[in-house]
Coordinates of C-alpha atoms in Angstrom, one line a residue:
X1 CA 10.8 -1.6 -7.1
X2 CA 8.0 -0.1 -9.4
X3 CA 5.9 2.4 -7.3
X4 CA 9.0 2.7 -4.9
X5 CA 11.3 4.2 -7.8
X6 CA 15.0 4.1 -7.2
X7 CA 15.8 3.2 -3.3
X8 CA 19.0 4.8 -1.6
X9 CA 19.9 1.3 0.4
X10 CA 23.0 2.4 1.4
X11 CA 22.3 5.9 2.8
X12 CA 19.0 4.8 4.4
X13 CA 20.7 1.6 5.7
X14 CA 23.2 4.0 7.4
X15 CA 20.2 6.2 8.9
X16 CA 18.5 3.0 10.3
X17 CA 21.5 1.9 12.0
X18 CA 22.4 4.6 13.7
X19 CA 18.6 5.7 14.9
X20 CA 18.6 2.1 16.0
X21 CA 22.3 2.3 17.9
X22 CA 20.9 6.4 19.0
X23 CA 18.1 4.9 20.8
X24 CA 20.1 1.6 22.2
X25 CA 22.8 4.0 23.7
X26 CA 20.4 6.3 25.4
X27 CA 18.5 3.9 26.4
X28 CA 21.3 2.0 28.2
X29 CA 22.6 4.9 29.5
X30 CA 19.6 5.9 30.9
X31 CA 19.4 2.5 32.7
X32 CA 22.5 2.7 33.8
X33 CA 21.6 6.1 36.1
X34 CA 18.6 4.5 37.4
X35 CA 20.8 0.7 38.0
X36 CA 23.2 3.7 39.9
X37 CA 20.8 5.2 41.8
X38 CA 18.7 1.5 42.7
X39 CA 22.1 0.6 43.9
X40 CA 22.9 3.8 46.0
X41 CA 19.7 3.4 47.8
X42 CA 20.5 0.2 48.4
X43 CA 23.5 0.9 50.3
X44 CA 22.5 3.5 52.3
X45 CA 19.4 1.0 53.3
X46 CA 21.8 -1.3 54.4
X47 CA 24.6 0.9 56.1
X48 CA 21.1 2.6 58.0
X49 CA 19.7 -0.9 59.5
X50 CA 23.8 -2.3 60.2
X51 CA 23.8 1.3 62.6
X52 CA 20.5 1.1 64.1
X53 CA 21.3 -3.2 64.6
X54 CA 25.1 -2.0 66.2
X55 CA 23.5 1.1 68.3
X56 CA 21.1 -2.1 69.7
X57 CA 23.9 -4.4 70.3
X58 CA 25.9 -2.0 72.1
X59 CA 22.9 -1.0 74.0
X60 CA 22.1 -4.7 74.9
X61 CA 25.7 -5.3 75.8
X62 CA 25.9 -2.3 78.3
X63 CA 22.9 -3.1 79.8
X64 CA 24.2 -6.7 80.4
X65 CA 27.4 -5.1 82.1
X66 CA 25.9 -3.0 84.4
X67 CA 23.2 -5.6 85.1
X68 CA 26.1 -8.1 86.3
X69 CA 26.2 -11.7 85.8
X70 CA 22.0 -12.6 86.2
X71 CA 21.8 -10.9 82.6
X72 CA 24.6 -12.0 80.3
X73 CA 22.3 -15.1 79.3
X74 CA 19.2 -12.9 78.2
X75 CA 22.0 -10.5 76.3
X76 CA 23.8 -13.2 74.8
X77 CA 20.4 -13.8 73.0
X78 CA 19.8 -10.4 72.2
X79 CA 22.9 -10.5 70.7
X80 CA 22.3 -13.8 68.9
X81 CA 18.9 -12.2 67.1
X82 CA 20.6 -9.1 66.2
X83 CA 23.4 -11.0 64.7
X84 CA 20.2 -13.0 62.3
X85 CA 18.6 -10.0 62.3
X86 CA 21.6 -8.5 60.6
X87 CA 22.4 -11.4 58.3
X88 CA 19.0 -11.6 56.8
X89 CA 18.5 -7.8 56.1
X90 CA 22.4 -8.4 54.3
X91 CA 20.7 -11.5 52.2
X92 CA 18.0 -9.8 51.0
X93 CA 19.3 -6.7 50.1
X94 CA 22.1 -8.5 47.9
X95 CA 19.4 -11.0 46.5
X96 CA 17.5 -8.0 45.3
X97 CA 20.5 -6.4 44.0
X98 CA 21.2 -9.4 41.8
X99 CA 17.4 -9.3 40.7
X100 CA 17.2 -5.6 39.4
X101 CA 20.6 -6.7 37.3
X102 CA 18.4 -9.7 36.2
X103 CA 15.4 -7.6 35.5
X104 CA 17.6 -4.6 34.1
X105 CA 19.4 -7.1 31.8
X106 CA 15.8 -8.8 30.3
X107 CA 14.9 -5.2 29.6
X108 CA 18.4 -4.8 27.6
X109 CA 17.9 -7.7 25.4
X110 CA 14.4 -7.1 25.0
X111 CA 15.0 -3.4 23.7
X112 CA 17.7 -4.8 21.7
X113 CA 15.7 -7.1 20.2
X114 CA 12.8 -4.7 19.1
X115 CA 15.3 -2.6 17.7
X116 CA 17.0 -5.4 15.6
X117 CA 13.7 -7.5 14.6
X118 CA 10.5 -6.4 12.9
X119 CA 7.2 -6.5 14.9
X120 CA 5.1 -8.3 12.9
X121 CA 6.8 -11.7 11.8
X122 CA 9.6 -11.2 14.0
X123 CA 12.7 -11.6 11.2
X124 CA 15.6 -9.3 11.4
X125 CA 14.6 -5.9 9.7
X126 CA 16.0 -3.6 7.3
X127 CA 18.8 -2.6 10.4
X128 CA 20.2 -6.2 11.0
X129 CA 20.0 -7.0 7.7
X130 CA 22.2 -4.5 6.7
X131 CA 24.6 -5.9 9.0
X132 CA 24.2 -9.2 7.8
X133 CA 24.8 -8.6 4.3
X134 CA 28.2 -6.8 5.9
X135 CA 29.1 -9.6 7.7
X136 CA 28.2 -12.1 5.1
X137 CA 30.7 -10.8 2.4
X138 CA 33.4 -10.4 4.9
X139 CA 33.3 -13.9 5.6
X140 CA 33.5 -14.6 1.9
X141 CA 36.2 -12.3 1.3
X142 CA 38.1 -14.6 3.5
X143 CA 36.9 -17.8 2.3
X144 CA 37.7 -16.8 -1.3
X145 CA 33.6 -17.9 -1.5
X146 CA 30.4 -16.1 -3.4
X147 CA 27.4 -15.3 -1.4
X148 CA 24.1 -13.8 -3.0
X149 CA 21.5 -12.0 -1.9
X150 CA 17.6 -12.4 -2.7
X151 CA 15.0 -9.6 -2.7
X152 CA 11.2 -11.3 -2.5
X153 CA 8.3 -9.4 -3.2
X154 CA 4.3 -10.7 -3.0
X155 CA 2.8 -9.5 -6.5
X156 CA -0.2 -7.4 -6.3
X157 CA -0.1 -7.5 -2.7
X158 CA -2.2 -3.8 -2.1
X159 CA -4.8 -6.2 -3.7
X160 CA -5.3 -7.6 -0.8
X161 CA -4.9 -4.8 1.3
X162 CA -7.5 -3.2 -0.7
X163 CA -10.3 -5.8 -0.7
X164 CA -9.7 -7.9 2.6
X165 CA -8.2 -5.1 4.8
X166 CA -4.7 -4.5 6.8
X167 CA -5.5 -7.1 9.4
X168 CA -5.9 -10.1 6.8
X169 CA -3.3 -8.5 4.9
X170 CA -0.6 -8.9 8.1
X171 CA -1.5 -12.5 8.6
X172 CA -0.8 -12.9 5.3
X173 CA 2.6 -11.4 5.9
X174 CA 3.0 -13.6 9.0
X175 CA 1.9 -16.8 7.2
X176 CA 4.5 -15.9 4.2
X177 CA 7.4 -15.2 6.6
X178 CA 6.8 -18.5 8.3
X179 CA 6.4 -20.6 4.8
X180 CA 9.6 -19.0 3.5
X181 CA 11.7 -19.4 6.5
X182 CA 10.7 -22.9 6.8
X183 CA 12.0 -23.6 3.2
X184 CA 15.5 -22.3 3.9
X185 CA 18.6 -23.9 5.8
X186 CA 20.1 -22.9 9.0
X187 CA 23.0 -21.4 7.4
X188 CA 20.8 -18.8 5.5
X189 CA 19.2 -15.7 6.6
X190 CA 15.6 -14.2 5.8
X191 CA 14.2 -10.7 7.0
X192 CA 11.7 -8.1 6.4
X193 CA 12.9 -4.9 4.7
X194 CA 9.1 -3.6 5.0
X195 CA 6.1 -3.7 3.6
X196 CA 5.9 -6.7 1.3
X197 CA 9.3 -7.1 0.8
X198 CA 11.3 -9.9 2.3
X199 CA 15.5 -10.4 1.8
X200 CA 17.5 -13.9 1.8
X201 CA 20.9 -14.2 2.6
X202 CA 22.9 -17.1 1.1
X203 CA 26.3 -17.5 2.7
X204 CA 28.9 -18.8 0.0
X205 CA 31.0 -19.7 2.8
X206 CA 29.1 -23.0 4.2
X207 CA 28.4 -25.3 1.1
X208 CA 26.2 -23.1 -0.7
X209 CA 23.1 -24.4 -2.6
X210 CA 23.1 -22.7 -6.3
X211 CA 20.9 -19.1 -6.0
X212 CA 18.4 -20.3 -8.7
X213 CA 17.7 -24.0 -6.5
X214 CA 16.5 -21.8 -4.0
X215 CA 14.7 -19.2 -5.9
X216 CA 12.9 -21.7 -7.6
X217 CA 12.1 -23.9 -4.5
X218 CA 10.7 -20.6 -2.7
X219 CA 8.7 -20.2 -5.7
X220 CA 7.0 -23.4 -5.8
X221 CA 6.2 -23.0 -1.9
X222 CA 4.3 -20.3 -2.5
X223 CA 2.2 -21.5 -4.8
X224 CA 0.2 -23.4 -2.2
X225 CA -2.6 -21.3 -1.0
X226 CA -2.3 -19.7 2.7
X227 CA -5.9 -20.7 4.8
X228 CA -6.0 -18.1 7.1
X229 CA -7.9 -17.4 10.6
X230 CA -10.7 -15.3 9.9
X231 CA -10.5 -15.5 5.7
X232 CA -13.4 -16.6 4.1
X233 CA -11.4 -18.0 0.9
X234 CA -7.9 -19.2 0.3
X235 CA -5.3 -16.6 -0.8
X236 CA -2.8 -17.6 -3.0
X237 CA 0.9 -15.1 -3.1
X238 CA 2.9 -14.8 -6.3
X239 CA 6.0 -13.4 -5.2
X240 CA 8.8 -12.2 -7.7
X241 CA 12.5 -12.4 -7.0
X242 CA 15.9 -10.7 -7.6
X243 CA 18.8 -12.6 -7.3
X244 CA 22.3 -10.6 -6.9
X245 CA 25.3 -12.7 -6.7
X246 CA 29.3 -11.9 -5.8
X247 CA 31.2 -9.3 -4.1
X248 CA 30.4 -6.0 -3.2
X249 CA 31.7 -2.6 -1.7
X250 CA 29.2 -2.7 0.3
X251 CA 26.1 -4.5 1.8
X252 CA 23.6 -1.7 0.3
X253 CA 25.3 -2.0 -3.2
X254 CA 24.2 -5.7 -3.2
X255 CA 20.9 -5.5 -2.0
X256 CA 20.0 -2.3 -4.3
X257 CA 21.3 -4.9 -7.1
X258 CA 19.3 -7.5 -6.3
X259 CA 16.0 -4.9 -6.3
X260 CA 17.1 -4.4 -9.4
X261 CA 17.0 -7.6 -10.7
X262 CA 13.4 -8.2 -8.7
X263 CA 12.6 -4.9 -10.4
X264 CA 13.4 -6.6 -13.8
X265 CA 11.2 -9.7 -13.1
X266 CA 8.1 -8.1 -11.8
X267 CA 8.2 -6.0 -15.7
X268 CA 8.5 -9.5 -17.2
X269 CA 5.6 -11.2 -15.8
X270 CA 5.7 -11.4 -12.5
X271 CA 5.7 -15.1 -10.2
X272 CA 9.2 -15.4 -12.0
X273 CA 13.3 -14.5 -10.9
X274 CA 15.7 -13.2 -12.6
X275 CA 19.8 -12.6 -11.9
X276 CA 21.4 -9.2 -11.6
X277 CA 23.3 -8.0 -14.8
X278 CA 25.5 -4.9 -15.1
X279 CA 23.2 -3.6 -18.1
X280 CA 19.9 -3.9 -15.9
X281 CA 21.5 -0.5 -14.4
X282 CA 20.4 1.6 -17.6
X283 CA 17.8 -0.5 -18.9
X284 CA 15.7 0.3 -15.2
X285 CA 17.0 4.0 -15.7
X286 CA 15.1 4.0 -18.9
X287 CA 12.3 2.4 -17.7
X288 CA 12.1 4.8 -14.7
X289 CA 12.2 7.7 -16.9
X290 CA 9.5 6.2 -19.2
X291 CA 6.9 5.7 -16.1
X292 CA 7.5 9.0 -15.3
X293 CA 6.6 10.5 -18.7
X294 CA 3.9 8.1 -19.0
X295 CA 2.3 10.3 -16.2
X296 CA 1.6 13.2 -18.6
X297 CA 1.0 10.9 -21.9
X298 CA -2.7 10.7 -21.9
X299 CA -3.3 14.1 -21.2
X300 CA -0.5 15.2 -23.4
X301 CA -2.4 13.5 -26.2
X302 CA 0.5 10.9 -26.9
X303 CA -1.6 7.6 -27.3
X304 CA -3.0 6.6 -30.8
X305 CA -4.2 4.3 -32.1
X306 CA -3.4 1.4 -34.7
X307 CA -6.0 -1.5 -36.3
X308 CA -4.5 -5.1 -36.7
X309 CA -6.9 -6.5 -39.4
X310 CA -8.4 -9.6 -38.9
X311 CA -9.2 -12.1 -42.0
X312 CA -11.3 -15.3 -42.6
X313 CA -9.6 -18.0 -43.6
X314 CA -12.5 -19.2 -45.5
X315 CA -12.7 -16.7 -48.4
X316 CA -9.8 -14.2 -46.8
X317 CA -12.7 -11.2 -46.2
X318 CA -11.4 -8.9 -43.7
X319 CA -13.9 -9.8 -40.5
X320 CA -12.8 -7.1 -38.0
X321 CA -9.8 -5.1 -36.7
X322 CA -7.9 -5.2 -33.3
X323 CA -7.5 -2.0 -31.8
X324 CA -3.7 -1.8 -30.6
X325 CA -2.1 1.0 -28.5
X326 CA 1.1 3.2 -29.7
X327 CA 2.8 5.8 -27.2
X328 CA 4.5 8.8 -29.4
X329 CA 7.0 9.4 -26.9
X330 CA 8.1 13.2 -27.3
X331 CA 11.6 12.4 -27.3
X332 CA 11.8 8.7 -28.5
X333 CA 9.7 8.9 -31.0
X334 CA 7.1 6.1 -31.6
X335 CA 7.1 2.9 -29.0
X336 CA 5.5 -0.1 -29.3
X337 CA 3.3 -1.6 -26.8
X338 CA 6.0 -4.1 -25.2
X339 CA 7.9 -0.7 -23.8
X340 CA 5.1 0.7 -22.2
X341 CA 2.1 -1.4 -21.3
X342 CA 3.9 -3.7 -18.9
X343 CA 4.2 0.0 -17.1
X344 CA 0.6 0.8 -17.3
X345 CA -0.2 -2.0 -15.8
X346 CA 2.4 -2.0 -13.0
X347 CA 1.1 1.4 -11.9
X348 CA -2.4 1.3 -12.1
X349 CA -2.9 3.8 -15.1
X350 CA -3.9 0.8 -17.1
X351 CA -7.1 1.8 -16.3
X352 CA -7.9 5.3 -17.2
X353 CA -5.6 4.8 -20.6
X354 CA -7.3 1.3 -21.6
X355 CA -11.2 3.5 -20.6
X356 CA -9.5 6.3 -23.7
X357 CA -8.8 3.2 -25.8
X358 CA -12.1 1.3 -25.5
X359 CA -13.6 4.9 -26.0
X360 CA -11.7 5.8 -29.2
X361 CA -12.0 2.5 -30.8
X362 CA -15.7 2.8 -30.4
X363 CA -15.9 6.2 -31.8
X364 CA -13.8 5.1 -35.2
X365 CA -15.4 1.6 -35.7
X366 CA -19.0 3.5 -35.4
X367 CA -17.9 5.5 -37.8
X368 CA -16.6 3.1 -40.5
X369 CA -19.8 1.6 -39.7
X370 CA -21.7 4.4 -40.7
X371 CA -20.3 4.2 -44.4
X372 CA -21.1 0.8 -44.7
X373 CA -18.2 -1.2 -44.0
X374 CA -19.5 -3.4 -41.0
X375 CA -16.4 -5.4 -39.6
X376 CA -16.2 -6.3 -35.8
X377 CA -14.0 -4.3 -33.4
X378 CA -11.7 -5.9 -30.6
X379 CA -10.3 -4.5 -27.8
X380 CA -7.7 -5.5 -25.6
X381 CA -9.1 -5.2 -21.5
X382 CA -6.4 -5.7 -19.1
X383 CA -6.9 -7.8 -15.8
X384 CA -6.6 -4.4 -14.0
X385 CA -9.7 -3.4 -16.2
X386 CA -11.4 -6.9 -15.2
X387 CA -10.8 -6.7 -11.5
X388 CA -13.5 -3.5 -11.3
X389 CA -16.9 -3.8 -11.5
X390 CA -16.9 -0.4 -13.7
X391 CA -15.9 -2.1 -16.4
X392 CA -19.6 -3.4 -17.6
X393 CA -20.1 0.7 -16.7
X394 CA -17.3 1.4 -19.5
X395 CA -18.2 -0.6 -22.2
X396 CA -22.0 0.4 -21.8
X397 CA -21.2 4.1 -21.8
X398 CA -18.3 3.8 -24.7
X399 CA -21.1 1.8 -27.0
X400 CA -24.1 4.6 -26.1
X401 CA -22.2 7.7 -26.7
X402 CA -20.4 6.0 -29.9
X403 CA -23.9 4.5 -31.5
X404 CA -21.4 1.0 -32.1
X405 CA -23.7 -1.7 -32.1
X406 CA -22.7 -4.3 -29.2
X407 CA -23.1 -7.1 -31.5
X408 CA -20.1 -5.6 -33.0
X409 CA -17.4 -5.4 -30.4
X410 CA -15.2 -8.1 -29.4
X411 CA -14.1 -7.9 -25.2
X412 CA -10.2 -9.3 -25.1
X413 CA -8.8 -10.9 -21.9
X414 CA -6.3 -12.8 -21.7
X415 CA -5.7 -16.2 -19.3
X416 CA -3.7 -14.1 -16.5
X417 CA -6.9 -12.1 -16.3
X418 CA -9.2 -14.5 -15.6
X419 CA -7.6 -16.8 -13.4
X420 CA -6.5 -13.7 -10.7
X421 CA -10.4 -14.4 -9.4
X422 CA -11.8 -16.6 -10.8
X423 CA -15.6 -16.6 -9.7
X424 CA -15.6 -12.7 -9.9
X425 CA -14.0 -12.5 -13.4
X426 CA -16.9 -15.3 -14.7
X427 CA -19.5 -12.9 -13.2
X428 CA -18.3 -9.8 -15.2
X429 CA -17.7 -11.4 -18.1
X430 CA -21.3 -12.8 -18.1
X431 CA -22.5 -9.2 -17.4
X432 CA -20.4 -7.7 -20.2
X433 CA -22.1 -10.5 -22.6
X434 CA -25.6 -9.4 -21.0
X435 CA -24.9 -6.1 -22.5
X436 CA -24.9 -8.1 -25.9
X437 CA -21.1 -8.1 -26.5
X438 CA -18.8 -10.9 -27.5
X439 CA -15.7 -12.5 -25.7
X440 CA -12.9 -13.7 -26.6
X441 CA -9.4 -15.3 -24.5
X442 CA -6.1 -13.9 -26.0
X443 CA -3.1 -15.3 -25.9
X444 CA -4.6 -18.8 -24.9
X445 CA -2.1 -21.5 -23.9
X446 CA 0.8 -19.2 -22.7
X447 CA -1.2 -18.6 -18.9
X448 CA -2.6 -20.9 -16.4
X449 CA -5.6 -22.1 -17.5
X450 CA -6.5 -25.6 -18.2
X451 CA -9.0 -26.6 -21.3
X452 CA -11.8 -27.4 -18.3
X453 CA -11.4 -24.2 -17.3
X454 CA -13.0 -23.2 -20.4
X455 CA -16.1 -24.6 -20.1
X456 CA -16.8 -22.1 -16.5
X457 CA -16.3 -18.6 -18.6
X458 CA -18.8 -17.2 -21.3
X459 CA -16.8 -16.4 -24.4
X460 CA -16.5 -16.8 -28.1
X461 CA -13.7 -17.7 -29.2
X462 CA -10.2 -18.5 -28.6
X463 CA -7.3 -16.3 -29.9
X464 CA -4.0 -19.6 -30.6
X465 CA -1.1 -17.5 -29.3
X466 CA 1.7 -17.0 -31.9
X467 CA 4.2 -18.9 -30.7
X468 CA 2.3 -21.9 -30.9
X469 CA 1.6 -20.5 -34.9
X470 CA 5.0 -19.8 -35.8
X471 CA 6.1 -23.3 -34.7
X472 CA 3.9 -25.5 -36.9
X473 CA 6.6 -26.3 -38.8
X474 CA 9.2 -27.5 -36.1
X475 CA 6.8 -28.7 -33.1
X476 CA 4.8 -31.2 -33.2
X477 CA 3.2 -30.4 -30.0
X478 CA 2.1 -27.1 -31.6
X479 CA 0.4 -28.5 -33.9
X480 CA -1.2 -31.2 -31.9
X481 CA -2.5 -28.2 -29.7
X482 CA -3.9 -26.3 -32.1
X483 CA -5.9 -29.1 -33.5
X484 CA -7.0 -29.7 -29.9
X485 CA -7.9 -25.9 -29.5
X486 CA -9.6 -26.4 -32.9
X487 CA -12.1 -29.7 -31.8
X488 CA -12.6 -27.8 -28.5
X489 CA -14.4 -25.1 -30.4
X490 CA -16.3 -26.9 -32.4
X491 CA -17.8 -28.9 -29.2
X492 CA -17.9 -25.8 -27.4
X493 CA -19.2 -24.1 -30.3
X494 CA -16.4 -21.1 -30.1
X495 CA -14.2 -19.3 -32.7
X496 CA -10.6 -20.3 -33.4
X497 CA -8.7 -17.3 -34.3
X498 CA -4.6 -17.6 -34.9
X499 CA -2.6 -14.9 -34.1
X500 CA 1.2 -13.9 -35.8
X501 CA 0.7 -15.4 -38.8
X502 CA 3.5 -14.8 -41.0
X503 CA 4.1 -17.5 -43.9
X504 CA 1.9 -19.3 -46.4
X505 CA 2.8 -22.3 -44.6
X506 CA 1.1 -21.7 -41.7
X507 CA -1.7 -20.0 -43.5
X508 CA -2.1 -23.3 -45.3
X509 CA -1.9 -25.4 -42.3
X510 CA -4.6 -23.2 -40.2
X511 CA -6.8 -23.6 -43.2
X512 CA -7.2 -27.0 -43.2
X513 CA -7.0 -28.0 -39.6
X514 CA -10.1 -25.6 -40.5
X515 CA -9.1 -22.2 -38.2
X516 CA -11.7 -19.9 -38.6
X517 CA -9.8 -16.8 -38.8
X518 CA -6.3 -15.0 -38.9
X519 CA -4.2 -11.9 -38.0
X520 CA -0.7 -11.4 -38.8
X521 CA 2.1 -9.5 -41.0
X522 CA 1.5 -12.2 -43.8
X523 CA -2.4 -10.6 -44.4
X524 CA -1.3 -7.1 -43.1
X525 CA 0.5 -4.9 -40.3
X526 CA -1.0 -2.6 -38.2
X527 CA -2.3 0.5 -39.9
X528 CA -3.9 3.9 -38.8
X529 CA -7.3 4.9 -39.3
X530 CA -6.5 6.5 -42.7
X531 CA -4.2 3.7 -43.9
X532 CA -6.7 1.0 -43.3
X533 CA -9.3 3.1 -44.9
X534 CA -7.0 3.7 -48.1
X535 CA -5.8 -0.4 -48.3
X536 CA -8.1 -2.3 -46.5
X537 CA -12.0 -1.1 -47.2
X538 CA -11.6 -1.4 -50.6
X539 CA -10.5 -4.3 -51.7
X540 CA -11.2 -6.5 -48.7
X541 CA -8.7 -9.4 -49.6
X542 CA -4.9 -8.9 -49.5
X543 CA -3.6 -9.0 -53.0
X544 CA -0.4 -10.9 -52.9
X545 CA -2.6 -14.0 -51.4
X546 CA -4.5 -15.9 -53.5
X547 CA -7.7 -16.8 -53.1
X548 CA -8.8 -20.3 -51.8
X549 CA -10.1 -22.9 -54.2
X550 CA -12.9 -21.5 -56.2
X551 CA -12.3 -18.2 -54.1

C-alpha cells in the first residue's frame, strides 16, 4: 500500500467491470450490425445471380423450343452448366458466410480476452480478478471450506524503474509473473492488479495447501536472480506479501484485507508475509495519518535530536555519542524512532530528514568540540541515503560549514544497506572514508551479510546488535558469535562496539571477551544536548558503575 494510501477495491472493482462489460456490449452490438448487414448483402448477391441464372435458363429453354428437336441436346447442356453454375455460386456464398461467423467469432474472444487479461504478462487483471475472488468464496460458501487471498508486491521496485528504465523494468514484470505462476498449482489463480502488484487465489474448496506453505515457497523462488535479455547484471526481486484468509461479503473486502496485511509486512522489513488481523484496520489508520503529518514535520520544526553515549569498556570514558532522531508529534506528543522511521524510509523523505540530522549533529558536536570536550559523533545513514551519489556531497558540506573535524565523525550503515548494491555501496563508502571519515556496520548479524563479506567494504568497526547482547546469558550461540565478531576485528583490525547493554552481566562478559566499547541504558539513556552537557561532560564515567580493576 504505502505511496498508494487507502485503495477503494470494491468501488473501483465495480467501475472496472462495468467499463470492461460497457465496452464488450457495444462492441458486440456493433458487430452484430455489420454480421447483419455482411449477411443482407449476401442474400441479395445470391437472390441477384439465382435471377440472372433462371432469366438464362428460361431463355435457353425457349430457344430450344422454337428451334425444334436439332437443339434440345445443345440446351440440355446449357441447362446442365447453369444448373453448376448455380450450385457453385450457392457453395461459396454459404462457405463465406460461415467464415465471417468464424472470423467475427475470433474477434469476440479476442476482445474478450484483452478486456479480461493484462497486456503485459498476460494474467487475468484487476476485472477478472474481481470475479474470481467472487466466485472463489461462493464455492466455499457451499463447501463449508476457507479460501485466502494473497496480495504480492516487488520491494523497491521504482528502483528499477529509476536506474534501468520502463523497458527492463516490464521484463522484469514478465519474468516475475512467469516464476510465480510456475510455483502455483492448477487449482490456484494469479493476476496482475497493476503496477507491481500481483494477487493469488487459493481455493479452500480443492485440498487446499496451508496460506503460509505457499507464501513462503513464493518467497524463496524469488530469491533466485532474474537474467534478463538485454540486462547487464542480474536483478534480484524482494517481494512482500499479505495473506487474508476466510469469508467475506464481498470479493473487494478480502482483497483490501489482504493489502492490508502486505501493507503491514512491507513496514516490518520487507521480503517477509504477514496474515490479516482485525486490529491491522486501526493500527494502518494510524500509520496513514502519521505519513501524512510527517509531510509537514521537518519544516514544522518537529525533529530533535537525542545523543546515546557511547563508553569504553576499558576505563568506562565516554568515547563518543550517537545521534538519534525523535519526532514531537503535535498531537501525540513525543515518538520514538520505531513509529516513524520505518515511514521515512518507505516514502523517500529519508533523505531530506536524515541530510537535517547529519547537519545538526555536526553543528552540536563541533561545538562541544570547541569547549574542549572531543568525543566522536555517529550518525545513522539510511540505505536510501547510501543509494545516492550526494551523499559523499552531504557529509563534505555538513563537516565544512560545521568546522567538525572528519576524523571525528563516525558514518552508520547497517547490513540491509550495503548488500542492496553491493559494488556501488563499496565505492561510496570508500569515497566517504577518502573524505577522512570513519565507518562503522550497525546492527551486524541481524541482515544478510556473511563474515567474508566483510573483508570487500572499508569500515571500522562493527556495532554486535542487541539481541545477540541481551542473550549472553541464555544462548550460547550469542556468545559464541560475539567472540567470533570479536577475533574478526582484531584480524581485520576493526572496532567491536556492543549495543543495548543493560546489566552488569553482560557488561562483565563484553569486558573480557575484550569488547572495545558499549552503549546502552546500563551506562546511560538517550539525552538532549543540555542533559548530556549537565551529566555526561563532567564526570565522564557513570557513577553507579565501578571502575575496572585499578580503574
Amino acid at each position: 500500500m504505502g505511496e498508494r494510501g487507502e485503495r477503494r477495491f470494491e468501488a473501483g472493482a465495480g467501475a472496472a467491470t462495468g467499463e470492461v462489460g460497457a465496452e464488450a456490449e457495444a462492441e458486440a452490438e456493433g458487430e452484430e450490425r455489420g454480421q447483419a448487414a455482411v449477411g443482407l448483402r449476401l442474400r441479395l448477391l445470391w437472390f441477384g445471380c439465382a435471377g440472372f441464372l433462371a432469366l438464362v435458363g428460361v431463355g435457353a429453354s425457349a430457344y430450344g423450343f422454337a428451334a425444334g428437336a436439332s437443339a434440345a441436346i445443345p440446351t440440355l447442356l446449357v441447362g446442365i452448366v447453369l444448373s453448376v453454375l448455380l450450385g457453385a455460386v450457392t457453395y461459396l456464398l454459404g462457405t463465406g458466410r460461415a467464415r465471417w461467423r468464424v472470423l467475427i467469432d475470433e474477434r469476440n474472444n479476442e476482445l474478450e480476452f484483452q478486456a479480461l487479461h493484462d497486456s503485459l504478462t498476460g494474467l487475468p487483471n484487476r476485472a477478472l480478478i474481481m470475479d474470481r475472488i467472487d466466485q472463489l468464496l461462493a464455492r466455499n460458501r457451499r463447501a463449508g471450506t476457507v479460501g485466502a487471498a494473497l496480495y504480492i508486491d516487488i520491494d523497491d521496485f521504482k528502483i528499477v524503474n529509476d536506474s534501468l528504465g520502463h523497458e527492463t523494468g516490464d521484463r522484469l514484470l514478465v519474468a516475475v509473473a512467469a516464476r510465480l505462476s510456475s510455483t502455483l498449482r492448477g487449482a490456484d489463480t494469479i493476476g496482475r492488479m497493476g503496477g507491481d502488484e500481483f494477487v493469488v487465489l487459493i481455493d479452500g474448496s480443492e485440498p487446499m495447501v496451508a496460506p503460509e506453505l505457499v507464501a513462503e515457497r513464493l518467497l524463496d523462488v524469488m530469491q533466485e536472480p532474474f537474467e534478463l535479455d538485454g540486462s547487464l547484471t542480474s536483478l534480484h526481486a524482494n517481494t512482500s506479501i499479505g495473506i487474508a484468509v476466510g469469508d467475506r461479503a464481498t470479493g473487494g473486502e478480502l482483497l483490501r484485507d489482504a493489502d492490508i496485511a502486505l501493507y503491514k509486512a512491507k513496514g516490518e522489513g520487507k521480503n517477509r508475509y504477514e496474515f490479516f488481523h482485525p486490529k491491522m484496520q486501526s493500527e494502518i489508520g494510524r500509520r496513514i495519518r502519521l505519513e501524512f503529518d510527517l509531510r509537514s514535520a521537518l519544516a514544522g520544526d518537529q525533529f530533535r535530536l537525542v545523543y546515546l553515549p557511547i563508553y569504553s569498556l576499558d576505563d568506562l570514558s565516554v568515547v563518543g555519542v550517537e545521534a538519534l532522531l525523535r519526532w514531537v508529534h503535535p498531537v501525540e506528543g513525543l515518538l520514538g524512532p520505531d513509529e516513524f522511521i520505518p515511514i521515512l524510509e518507505q516514502t523517500g523523505q529519508i533523505r531530506e530528514v536524515g541530510l537535517w540530522v547529519l547537519q545538526q549533529a555536526c553543528t552540536q558536536m563541533a561545538v562541544w568540540h570547541s569547549r574542549g570536550d572531543t568525543l566522536n559523533l555517529s550518525v545513522n545513514v539510511s540505505g536510501r541515503q547510501l543509494d545516492d551519489d550526494r551523499i559523499i556531497e552531504h557529509i563534505r558540506h555538513a563537516l565544512q560549514t560545521s568546522g567538525l573535524p572528519p576524523s571525528a565523525l563516525i558514518v552508520e550503515v547497517t547490513e540491509g544497506a550495503l548488500m542492496r548494491d553491493e559494488g556501488a555501496a563499496a565505492c561510496r563508502m570508500r569515497a566517504i572514508k577518502d573524505l577522512g571519515v570513519s565507518v562503522a556496520v550497525d546492527d551486524f548479524g541481524t541482515g544478510y551479510a556473511s563474515l567474508a563479506y566483510l573483508r570487500q567494504f572499508p569500515i571500522d568497526c562493527i556495532k554486535i546488535d542487541k539481541s545477540f547482547t541481551s542473550a549472553i546469558a541464555a544462548s550460547p550461540e550469542s556468545l559464541t558469535l560475539i567472540r567470533t565478531l570479536v577475533q574478526l576485528g582484531k584480524d581485520l583490525g576493526l572496532k567491536t562496539l556492543a549495543e543495548g547493554v543493560e546489566t552488569l552481566g553482560e557488561m562483565d562478559v563484553l569486558r573480557a571477551d575484550r569488547v572495545n566499547e558499549a552503549q546502552g541504558y546500563l551506562f546511560a539513556q538517550p539525552l538532549d544536548p543540555e542533559m548530556f552537557e549537565s551529566h555526561l561532560l563532567r564526570p565522564v564515567r557513570p557513577t553507579h558503575i565501578a571502575p575496572p580493576d585499578g580503574g
